[in-house]
Structure formats: C-alpha cells, structure tokens
Short mmCIF file of C-alpha atoms in Angstrom, two decimals:
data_model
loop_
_atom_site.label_atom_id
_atom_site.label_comp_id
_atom_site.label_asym_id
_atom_site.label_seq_id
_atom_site.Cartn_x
_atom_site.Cartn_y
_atom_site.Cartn_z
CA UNK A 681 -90.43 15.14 5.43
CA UNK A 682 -90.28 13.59 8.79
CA UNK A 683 -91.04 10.15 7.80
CA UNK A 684 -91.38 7.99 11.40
CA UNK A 685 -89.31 4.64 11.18
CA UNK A 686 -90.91 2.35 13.87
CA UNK A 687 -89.08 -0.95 14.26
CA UNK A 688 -92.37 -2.02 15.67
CA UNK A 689 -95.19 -0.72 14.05
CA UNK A 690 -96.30 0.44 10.43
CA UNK A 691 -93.62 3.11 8.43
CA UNK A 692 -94.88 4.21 5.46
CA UNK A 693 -92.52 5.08 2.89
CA UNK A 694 -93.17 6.25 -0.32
CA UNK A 695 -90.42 7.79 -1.30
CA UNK A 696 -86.94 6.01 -0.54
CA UNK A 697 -84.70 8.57 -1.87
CA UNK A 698 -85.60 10.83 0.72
CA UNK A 699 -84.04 8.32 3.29
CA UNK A 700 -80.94 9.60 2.42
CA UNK A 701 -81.25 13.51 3.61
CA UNK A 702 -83.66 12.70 6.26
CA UNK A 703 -81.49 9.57 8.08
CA UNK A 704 -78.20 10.07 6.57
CA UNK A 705 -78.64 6.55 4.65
CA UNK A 706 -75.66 6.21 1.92
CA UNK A 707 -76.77 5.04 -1.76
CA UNK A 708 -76.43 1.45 -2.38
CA UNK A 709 -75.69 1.49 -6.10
CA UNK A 710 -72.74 3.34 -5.66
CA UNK A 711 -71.29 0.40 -4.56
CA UNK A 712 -72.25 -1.96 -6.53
CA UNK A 713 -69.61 -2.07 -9.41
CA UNK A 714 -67.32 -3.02 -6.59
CA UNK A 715 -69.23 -6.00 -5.87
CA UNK A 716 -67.67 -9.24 -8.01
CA UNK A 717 -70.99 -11.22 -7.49
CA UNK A 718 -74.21 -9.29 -6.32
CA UNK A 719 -76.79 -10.79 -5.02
CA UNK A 720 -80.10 -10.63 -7.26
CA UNK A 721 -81.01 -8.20 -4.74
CA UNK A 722 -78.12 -5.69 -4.98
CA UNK A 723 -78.53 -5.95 -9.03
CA UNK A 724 -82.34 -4.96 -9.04
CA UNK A 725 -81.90 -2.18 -7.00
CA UNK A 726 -84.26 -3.88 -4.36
CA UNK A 727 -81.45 -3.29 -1.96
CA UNK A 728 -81.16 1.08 -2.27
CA UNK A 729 -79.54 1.76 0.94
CA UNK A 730 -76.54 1.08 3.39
CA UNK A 731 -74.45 2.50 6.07
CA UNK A 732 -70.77 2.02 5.72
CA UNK A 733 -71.03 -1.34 3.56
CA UNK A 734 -68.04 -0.33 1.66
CA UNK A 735 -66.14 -2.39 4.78
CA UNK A 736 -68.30 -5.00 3.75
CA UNK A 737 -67.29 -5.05 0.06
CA UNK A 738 -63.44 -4.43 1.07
CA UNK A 739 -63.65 -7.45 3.36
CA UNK A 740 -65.25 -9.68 0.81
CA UNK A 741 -62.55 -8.41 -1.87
CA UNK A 742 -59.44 -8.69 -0.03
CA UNK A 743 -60.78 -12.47 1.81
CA UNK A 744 -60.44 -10.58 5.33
CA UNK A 745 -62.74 -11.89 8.28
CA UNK A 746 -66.51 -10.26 8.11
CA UNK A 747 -69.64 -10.93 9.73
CA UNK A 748 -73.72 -11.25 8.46
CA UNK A 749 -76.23 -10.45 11.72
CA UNK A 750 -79.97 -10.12 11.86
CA UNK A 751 -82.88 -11.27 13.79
CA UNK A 752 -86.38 -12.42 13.56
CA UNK A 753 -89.03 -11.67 16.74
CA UNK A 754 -91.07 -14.68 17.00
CA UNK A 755 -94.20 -13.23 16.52
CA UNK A 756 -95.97 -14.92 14.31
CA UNK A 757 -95.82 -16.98 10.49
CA UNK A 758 -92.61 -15.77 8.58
CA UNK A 759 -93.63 -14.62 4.84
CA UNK A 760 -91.92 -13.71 1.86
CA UNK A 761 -90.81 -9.86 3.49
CA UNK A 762 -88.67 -12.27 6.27
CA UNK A 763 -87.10 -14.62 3.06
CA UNK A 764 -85.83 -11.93 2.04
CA UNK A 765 -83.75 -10.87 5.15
CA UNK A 766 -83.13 -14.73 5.15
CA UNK A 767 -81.89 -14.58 1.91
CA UNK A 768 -79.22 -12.01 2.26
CA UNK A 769 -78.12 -13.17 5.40
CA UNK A 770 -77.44 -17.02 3.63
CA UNK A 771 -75.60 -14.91 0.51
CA UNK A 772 -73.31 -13.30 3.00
CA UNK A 773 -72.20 -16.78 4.56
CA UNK A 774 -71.59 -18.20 0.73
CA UNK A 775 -69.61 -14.74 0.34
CA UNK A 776 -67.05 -15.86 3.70
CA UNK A 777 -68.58 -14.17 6.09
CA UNK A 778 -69.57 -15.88 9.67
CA UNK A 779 -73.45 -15.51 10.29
CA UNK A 780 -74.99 -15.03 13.57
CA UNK A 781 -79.01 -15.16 13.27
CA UNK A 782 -81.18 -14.01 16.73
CA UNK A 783 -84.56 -15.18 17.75
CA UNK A 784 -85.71 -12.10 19.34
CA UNK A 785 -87.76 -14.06 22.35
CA UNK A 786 -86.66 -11.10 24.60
CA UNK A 787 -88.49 -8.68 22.27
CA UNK A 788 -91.92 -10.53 21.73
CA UNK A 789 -92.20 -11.19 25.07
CA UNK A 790 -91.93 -7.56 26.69
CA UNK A 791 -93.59 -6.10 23.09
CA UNK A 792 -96.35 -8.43 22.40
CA UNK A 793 -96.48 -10.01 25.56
CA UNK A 794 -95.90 -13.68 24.49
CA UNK A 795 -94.61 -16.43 26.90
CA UNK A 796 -91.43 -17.97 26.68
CA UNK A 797 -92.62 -21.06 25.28
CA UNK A 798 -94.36 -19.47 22.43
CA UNK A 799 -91.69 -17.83 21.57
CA UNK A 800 -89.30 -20.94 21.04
CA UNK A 801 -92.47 -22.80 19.36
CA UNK A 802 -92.34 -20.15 16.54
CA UNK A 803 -88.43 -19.02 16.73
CA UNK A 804 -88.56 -23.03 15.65
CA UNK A 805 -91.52 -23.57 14.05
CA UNK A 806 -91.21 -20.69 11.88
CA UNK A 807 -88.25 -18.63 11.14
CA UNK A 808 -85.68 -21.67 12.03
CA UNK A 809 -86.66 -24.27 9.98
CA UNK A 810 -87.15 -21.79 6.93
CA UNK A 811 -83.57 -20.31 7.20
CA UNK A 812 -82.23 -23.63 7.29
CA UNK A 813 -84.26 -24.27 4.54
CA UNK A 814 -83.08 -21.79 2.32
CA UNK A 815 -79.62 -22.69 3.14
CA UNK A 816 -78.15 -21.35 5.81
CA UNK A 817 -75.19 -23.34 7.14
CA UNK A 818 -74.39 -25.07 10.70
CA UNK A 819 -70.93 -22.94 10.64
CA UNK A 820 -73.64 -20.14 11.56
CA UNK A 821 -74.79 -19.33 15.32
CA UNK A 822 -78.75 -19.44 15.26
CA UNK A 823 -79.42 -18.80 19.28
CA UNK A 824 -82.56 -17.28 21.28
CA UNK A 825 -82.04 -13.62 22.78
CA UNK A 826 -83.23 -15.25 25.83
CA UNK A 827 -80.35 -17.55 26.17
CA UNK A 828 -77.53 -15.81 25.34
CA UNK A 829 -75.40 -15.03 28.10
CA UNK A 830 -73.11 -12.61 25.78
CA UNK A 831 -76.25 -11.07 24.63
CA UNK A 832 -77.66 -10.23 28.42
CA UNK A 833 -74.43 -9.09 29.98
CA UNK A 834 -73.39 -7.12 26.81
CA UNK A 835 -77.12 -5.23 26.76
CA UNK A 836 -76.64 -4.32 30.50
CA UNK A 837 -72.83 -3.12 29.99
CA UNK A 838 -74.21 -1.26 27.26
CA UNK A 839 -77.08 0.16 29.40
CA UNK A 840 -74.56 2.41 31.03
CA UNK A 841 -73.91 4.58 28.10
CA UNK A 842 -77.55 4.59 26.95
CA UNK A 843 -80.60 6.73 28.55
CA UNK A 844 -84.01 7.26 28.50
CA UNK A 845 -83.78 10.60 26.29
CA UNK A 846 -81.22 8.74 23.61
CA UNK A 847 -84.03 6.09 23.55
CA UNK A 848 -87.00 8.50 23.38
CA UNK A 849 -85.64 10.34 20.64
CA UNK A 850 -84.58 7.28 18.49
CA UNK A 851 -87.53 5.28 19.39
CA UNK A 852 -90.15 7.65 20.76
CA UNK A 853 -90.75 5.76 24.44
CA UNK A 854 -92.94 7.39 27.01
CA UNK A 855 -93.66 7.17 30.24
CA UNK A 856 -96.07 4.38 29.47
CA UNK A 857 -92.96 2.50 27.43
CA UNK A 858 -92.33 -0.69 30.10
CA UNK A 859 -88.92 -1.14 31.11
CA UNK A 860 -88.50 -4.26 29.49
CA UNK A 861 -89.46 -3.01 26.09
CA UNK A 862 -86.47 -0.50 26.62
CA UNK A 863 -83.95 -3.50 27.19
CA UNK A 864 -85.04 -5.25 24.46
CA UNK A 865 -83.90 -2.69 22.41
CA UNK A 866 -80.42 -2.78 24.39
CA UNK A 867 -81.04 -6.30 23.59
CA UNK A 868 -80.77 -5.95 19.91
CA UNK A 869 -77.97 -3.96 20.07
CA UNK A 870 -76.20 -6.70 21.85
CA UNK A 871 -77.34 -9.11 19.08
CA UNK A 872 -75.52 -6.63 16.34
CA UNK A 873 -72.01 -6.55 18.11
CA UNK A 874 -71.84 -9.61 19.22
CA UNK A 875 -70.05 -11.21 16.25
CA UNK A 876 -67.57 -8.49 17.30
CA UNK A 877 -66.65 -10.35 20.71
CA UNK A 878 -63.29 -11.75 21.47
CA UNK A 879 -64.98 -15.12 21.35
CA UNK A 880 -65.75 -14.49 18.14
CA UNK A 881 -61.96 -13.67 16.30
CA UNK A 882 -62.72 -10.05 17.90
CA UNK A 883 -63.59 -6.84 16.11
CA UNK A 884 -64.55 -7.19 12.13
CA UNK A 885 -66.96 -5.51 9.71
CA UNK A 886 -70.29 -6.90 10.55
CA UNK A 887 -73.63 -5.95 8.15
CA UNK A 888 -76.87 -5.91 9.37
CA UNK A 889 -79.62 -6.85 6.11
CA UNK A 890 -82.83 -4.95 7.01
CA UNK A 891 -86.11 -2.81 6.10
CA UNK A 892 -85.39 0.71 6.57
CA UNK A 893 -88.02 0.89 9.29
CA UNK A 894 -85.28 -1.07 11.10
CA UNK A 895 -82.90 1.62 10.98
CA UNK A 896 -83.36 3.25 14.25
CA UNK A 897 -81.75 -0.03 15.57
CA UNK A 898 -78.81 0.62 13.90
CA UNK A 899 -78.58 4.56 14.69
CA UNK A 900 -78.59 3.29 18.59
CA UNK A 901 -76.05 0.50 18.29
CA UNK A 902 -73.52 2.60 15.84
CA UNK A 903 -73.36 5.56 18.80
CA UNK A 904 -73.15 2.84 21.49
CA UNK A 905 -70.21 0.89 19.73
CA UNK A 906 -68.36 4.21 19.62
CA UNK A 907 -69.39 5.30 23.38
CA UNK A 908 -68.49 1.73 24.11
CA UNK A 909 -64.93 2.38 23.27
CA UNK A 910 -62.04 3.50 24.63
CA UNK A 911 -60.57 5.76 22.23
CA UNK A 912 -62.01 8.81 20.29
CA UNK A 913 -59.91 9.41 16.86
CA UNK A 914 -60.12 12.83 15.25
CA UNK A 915 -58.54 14.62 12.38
CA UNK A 916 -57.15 17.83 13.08
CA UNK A 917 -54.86 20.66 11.76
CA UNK A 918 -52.48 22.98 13.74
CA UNK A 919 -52.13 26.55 14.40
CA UNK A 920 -49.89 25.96 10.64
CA UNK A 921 -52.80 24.34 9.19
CA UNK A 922 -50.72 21.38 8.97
CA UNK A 923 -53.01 18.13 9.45
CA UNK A 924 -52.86 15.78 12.19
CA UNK A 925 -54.42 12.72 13.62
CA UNK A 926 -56.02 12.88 17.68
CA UNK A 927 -56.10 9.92 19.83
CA UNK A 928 -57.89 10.77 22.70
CA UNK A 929 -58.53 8.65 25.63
CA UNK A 930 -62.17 8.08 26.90
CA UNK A 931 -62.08 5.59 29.53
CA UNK A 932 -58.50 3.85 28.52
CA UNK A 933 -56.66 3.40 31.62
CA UNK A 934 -53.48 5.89 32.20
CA UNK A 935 -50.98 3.82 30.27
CA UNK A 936 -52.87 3.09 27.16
CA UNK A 937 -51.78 5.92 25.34
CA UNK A 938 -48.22 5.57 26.29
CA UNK A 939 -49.05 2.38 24.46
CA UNK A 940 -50.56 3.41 21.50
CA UNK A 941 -47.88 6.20 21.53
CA UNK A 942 -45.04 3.25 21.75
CA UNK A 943 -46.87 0.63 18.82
CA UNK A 944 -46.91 3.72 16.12
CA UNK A 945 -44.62 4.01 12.83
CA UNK A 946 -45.55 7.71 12.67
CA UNK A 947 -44.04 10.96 14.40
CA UNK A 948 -46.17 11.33 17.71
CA UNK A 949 -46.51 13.45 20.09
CA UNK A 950 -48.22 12.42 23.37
CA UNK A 951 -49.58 14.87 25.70
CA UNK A 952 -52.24 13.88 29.06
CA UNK A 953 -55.42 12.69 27.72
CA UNK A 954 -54.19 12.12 24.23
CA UNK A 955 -51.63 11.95 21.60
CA UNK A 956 -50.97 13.20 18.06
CA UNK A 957 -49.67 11.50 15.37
CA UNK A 958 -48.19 13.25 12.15
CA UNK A 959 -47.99 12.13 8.49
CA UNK A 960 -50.72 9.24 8.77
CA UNK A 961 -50.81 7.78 5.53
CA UNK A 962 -52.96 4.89 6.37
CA UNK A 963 -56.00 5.47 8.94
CA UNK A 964 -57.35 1.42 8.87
CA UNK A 965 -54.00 0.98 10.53
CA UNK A 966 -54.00 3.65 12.95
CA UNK A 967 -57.38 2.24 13.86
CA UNK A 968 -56.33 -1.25 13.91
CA UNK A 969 -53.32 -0.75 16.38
CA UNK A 970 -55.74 1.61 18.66
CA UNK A 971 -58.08 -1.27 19.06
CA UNK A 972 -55.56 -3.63 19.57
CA UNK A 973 -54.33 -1.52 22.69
CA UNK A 974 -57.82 -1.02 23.85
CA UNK A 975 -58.48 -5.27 23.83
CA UNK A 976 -55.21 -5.68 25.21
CA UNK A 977 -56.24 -2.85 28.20
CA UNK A 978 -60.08 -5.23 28.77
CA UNK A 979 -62.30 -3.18 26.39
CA UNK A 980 -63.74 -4.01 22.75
CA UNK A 981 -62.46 -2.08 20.15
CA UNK A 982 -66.18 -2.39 18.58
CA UNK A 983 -66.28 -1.03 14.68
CA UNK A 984 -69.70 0.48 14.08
CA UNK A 985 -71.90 -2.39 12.08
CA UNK A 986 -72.53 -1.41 8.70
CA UNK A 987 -76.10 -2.25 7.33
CA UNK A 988 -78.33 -2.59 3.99
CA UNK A 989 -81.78 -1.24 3.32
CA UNK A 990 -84.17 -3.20 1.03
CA UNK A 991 -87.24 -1.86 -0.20
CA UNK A 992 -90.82 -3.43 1.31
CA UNK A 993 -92.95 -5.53 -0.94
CA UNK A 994 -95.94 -4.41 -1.59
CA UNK A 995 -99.43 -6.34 -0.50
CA UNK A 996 -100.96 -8.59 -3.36
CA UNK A 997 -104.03 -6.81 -3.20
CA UNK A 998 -102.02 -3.57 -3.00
CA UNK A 999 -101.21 -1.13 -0.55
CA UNK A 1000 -99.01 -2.83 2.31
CA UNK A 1001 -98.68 -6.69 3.41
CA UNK A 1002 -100.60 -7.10 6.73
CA UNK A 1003 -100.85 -10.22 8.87
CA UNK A 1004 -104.14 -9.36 9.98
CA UNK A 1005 -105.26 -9.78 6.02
CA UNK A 1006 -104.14 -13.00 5.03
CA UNK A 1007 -104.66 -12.37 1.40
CA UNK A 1008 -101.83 -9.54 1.24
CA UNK A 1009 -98.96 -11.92 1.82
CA UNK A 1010 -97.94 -15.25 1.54
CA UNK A 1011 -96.38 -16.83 4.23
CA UNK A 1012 -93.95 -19.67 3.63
CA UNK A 1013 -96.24 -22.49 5.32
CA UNK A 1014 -98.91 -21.94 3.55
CA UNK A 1015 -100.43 -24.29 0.82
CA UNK A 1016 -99.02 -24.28 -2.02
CA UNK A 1017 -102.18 -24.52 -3.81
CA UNK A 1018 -104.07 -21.58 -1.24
CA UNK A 1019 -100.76 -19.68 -2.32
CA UNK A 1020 -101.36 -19.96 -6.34
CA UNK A 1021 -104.90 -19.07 -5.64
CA UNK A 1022 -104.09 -15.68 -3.59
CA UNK A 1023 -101.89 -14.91 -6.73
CA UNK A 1024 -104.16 -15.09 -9.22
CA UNK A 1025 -106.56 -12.56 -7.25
CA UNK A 1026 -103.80 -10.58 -6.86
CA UNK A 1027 -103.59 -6.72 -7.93
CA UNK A 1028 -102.06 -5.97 -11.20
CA UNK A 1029 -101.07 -2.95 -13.16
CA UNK A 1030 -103.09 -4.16 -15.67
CA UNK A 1031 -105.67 -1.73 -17.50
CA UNK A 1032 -109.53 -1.68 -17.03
CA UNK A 1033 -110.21 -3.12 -20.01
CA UNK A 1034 -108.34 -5.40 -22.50
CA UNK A 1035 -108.48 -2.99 -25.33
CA UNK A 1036 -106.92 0.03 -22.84
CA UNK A 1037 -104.53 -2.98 -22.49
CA UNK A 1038 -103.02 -3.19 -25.54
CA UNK A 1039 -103.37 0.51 -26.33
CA UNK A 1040 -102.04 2.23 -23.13
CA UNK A 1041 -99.62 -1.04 -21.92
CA UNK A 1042 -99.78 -2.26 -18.61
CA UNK A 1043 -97.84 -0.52 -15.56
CA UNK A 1044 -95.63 -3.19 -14.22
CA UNK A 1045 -94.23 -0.97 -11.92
CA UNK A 1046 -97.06 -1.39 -10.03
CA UNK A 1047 -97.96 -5.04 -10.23
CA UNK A 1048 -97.93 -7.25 -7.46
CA UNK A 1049 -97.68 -9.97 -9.70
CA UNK A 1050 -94.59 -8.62 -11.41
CA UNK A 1051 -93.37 -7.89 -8.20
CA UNK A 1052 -93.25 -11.51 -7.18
CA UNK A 1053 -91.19 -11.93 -10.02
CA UNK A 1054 -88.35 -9.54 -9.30
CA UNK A 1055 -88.11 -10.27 -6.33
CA UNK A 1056 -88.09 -13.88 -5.86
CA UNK A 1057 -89.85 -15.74 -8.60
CA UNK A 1058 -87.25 -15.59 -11.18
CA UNK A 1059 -83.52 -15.95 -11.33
CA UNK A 1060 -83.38 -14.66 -14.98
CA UNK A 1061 -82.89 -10.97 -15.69
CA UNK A 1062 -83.16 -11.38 -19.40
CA UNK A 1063 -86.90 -13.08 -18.66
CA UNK A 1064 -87.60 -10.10 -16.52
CA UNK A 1065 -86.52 -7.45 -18.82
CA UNK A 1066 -88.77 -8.92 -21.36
CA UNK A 1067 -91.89 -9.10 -19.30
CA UNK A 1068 -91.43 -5.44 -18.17
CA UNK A 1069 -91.09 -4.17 -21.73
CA UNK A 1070 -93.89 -6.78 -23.28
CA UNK A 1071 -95.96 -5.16 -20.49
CA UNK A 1072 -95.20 -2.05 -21.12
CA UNK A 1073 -96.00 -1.93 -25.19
CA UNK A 1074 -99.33 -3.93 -24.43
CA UNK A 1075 -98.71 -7.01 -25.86
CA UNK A 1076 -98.61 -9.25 -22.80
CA UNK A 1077 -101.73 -9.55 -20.68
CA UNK A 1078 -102.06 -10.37 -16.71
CA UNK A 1079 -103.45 -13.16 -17.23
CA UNK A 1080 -99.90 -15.04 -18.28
CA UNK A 1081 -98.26 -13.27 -15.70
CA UNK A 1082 -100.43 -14.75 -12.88
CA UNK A 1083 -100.72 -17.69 -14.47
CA UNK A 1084 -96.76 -17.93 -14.83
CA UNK A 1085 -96.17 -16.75 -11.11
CA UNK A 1086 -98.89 -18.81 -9.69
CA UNK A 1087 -97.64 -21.95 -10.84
CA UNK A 1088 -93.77 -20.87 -9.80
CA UNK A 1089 -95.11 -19.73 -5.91
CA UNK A 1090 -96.49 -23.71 -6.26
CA UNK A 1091 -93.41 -24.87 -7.16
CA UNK A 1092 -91.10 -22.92 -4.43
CA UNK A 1093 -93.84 -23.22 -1.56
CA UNK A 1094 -93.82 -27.34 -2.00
CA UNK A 1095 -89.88 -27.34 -2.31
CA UNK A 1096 -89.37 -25.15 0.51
CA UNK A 1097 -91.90 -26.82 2.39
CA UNK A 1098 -89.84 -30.05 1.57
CA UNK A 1099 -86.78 -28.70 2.89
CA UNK A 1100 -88.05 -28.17 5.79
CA UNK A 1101 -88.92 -31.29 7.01
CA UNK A 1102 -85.49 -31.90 6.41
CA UNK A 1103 -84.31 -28.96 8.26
CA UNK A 1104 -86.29 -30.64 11.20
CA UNK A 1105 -84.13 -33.82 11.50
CA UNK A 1106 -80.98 -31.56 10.75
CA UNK A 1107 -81.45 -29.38 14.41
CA UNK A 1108 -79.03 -30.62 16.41
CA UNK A 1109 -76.63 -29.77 14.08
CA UNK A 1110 -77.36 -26.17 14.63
CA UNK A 1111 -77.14 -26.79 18.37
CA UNK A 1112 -80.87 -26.55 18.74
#
C-alpha cells in the first residue's frame, strides 16, 4: 500500500486496518476488555491502534508508576482534532499517571519559520489555556521545547545514535531538509523519554496519544531508547535446544555484567561481553534488575514508549479538516454562535431527497454531523446507538441532528471558552 505518514504534512488514510501490516501498529480493541474504565474514546473504537499499551493497562491495573506525553507545535488555532489529544492526555492523569505536555516552539520555528515570541503567544494563547481548560491538572509539567534544558541535552545525547539515513528513511529529509528541522525531530524524541529521567522517579511505561500520521515519531524514539541503552536482552536456545536468556553488553562499562551476573536469582553463566541466565521464569524482572545496573553504572535504562492511534475527523463539509478552509473545522475560540452556524451547513449522510430519506435511510457513517456526536458531542452511548439506527431505517432526518449538535457545539464552545478565562488567572500554578 505504501501509505506516507508525514508528521508534518497531509497523510491520507483511508483504510486504517492496513496500518497494521504496513507499520507494524498492534490492534487496540484487543485490549480493551482489560481496561476497567475506557475512555469514550477506547469504547467507540475511535482509538484503533497502539504500540505496546498493554504496559500501559498493566500499570494502571496493578497502581504501578506510568506516564501520559504529547505535544502541540504552536502553529496556529487548536480545534477539535487537538481536544482530542488533549482529552486523552487529561484521562491518563485521572487514571494515575504523571503527564508531561510539550509546546513544540523548537519545531514551528525551524518548520514554519515562526519567531520565538509567536510561538509562546500561541503555545499560551492556544493550546495552554484549552488543556487547562479541559482539565488537566498542575501535578502535570506543561513546558516549551525551547526551554527545557533536559529536552536540549537529551536530543543532542541522542543525536549520537541517530543519522541522516535513519532520518531520511523515517521522515524522508533531503538535502534541502535544514538542519534544524532534523533536531527538532531529535527534539521530540527527547520530549517522549523524558518522563523516563531520573528526575522524574526514572524509567516507567510512558504512552504517547496521537494521529497515526504521528507515528514515524514514535518508530525513531522506540529504536533510539533501545540504542540509548546499555544492555541488549535476547532469547536464545543452546546447541540442546534448551532456552536461555542473553544479556549482552553495548556500552556498559566492564563490570556491569559482573553486576547483573551477581543481582540474579537464576543459574548464570557469564562469559566477556555477556552473560546467560537459565530457567527465567519472569522476564519484567530480569529487565528490571538490568536497568537498575545500567542507572546505577550513569545510563537510562529507557523502556520504549508505548503509544495510541486515533482515527482523524473528518472536515464538516467533508473530505479532510484544513486550516486554510475555515468552514471544515471548528476551532475551540471560535464563536459559539459562528460554530452552530458552520454545523448546520455541514455535510451529512443524508439522502438527496426527503422521500430517498425515509426509503433508503441515511448513512451515518458518513455524517459529519453524526460524527460530532461520537466523538465529542455526547457522553451517552445509548443516545448514540439510537441515532445511528433511527438514521439508518429512515425515520430521523438531518435536520434534528444539526439542529441537536448545533445547539450542543454552543453549549461546549461558551463553557470551554469560560474555562478559559479561568485557566488564565490559574498560570502560575502551572509554572507559566
């Protein structure tokens, strides 16, 4: 299929599923029984991809430390596709975890060539006051890219085991790609395994909510958290075919795998370079003592940041939402009223005519306006349900449905709007 997933651009995908073969993506609702209270998102199926959540869901489960990262580049007014990253991001910190949120400054100013003072006015303006607005809490970090000392020095340490090729093929750079565009994207990598610092409580599961066009992100910082560390761990089997467990050193100093040797309940055998371990009936532990060596010996013992993929709403006048056509999205400053309005223009998947209406049904599927619903409009899946099959058999027209989501965009837009005034008088709290 070769479907092109550009963090910055336009990826067209209209078929999800084949995400999975073509990008190794894992399916998300194999999960989801494990999950005590999914998000609205996760039961919908809005959310229809991950990588490696299942530490996620064990963490949650079992009350152990986990993390919630993501970012926003300060490029412009933040609409309902950026509540939703919001969103998950403020359901992981009611969930336990601790939730670090980056204003990509270092991004929109080598990408779209914005100064640094635009980029605070709309990291603030824009995306800050919103998340606080939707409820994220001052026990989270909210910091700009551009001030982040951890984020800088981890990006260049991380520069060392990253190269132009690894970039080209993940992101397709050229020779016409500026060099600062390339750190930026060392830069977000930084952002993701940062909750992972020592600073932080150290290495934890840490999920990353995004589009899937945001996935080559993830493919880049995943293979740098493992080059990053000190220790490779393999499963083998001897000349007997009797399985074994591999330690091998990558960079640990000489003695490290004397100690890792040393701090194991299992029969080992250590050898130059590495050391085997027999009868491992628990790999998490294995893996938890081998990182504690490698902190203990200066390095970071980074676990590979899971992630989950939701799927892209679409434009209200169909197609895809656009910026540069106002009437495709809705962004969360605008008025409420203008907001209602663009609604009830919006594309349905009504028929042509109201007879075809209530012959054929309606295709709410592929309604905007239904869309709305789903996805943030209602909190009721009984309500939902019942639109989607009164749509389907014809007996419900557009014309509630507009009418119904029109007056409920109203409603959130001057609430949210509300909040955000308070969110404004609330900064300093966040330690902006």
């Amino acid at each position: 299929m070769n479907v092109k997933l550009d963090p910055w651009g336009s990826s067209n995908i209209d078929d999800y599923s084949k995400l999975f073969d073509e990008f190794g993506i894992q399916r998300f609702d194999e999960l989801l029984f494990g999950i005590e209270q999914p998000s609205s998102y996760m039961r919908r199926k809005i959310i229809f991809g991950h990588r490696d959540y299942d530490m996620i869901t064990r963490a949650m489960n079992d009350n152990d430390p986990f993390a919630v990262m993501s970012g926003f580049m300060p490029s412009g007014k933040v609409h309902l596709g950026g509540k939703m990253v919001m969103d998950q991001i403020v359901w992981h910190q009611q969930m336990g975890g601790e939730a670090f949120v980056g204003i990509a400054d270092r991004e929109a100013y080598s990408v779209r060539g914005y100064s640094w003072e635009k980029c605070k006015k709309i990291g603030i303006e824009e995306y800050i006051l919103s998340l606080i607005a939707l409820g994220f809490e001052p026990e989270g970090h909210i910091y700009f890219q551009s001030q982040s000392r951890n984020v800088k020095d981890l990006a260049f340490e991380m520069g060392v085991k990253a190269n132009f090729s690894e970039l080209s093929a993940i992101y397709g750079f050229n020779g016409q790609t500026n060099i600062a565009h390339m750190v930026s994207a060392l830069s977000q990598s930084a952002d993701i395994l940062q909750p992972e610092l020592e600073e932080f409580g150290g290495p934890k599961p840490t999920v990353v909510p995004a589009g899937a066009d945001q996935d080559p992100h993830m493919r880049l910082t995943r293979g740098l958290a493992n080059k990053m560390n000190m220790f490779l761990i393999e499963k083998r089997t001897d000349k007997n075919n009797v399985p074994f467990v591999s330690v091998r050193s990558k960079t640990a100093p000489v003695d490290a795998l004397e100690e890792v040797s040393e701090a194991l309940p299992w029969d080992t055998k250590l050898f130059e370079g590495h050391v085997d371990i027999f009868g491992v009936d628990d790999l998490t532990k294995l893996k938890e003592i081998t990182m504690e060596v490698e902190m203990n010996n200066g390095g970071y013992g980074f676990l590979p940041p899971a992630s989950t993929y939701h799927r892209f709403m679409s434009g209200l006048q169909g197609g895809k939402m656009s910026s540069s056509v106002p009437d495709s999205l809705i962004a969360l400053t605008d008025d409420p009223d203008d907001a209602a309005r663009k609604v009830k223009k919006a594309k349905t998947g009504g028929r042509m005519t109201l007879k075809e209406q209530k012959e054929l049904g309606g295709q709410p599927d592929e309604c905007s306006v239904y869309e709305l619903l789903v996805f943030h409009l209602s909190d009721d899946d009984g309500e939902l349900a019942q639109i989607h099959s009164e749509c389907l058999d014809g007996s419900r027209m557009c014309g509630s449905c507009k009418g119904l989501a029109a007056e409920r965009m109203a409603e959130f837009l001057k609430d949210h709007q509300e909040k955000r005034e308070l969110a404004r008088e609330r900064l300093e709290e966040y330690g902006l």
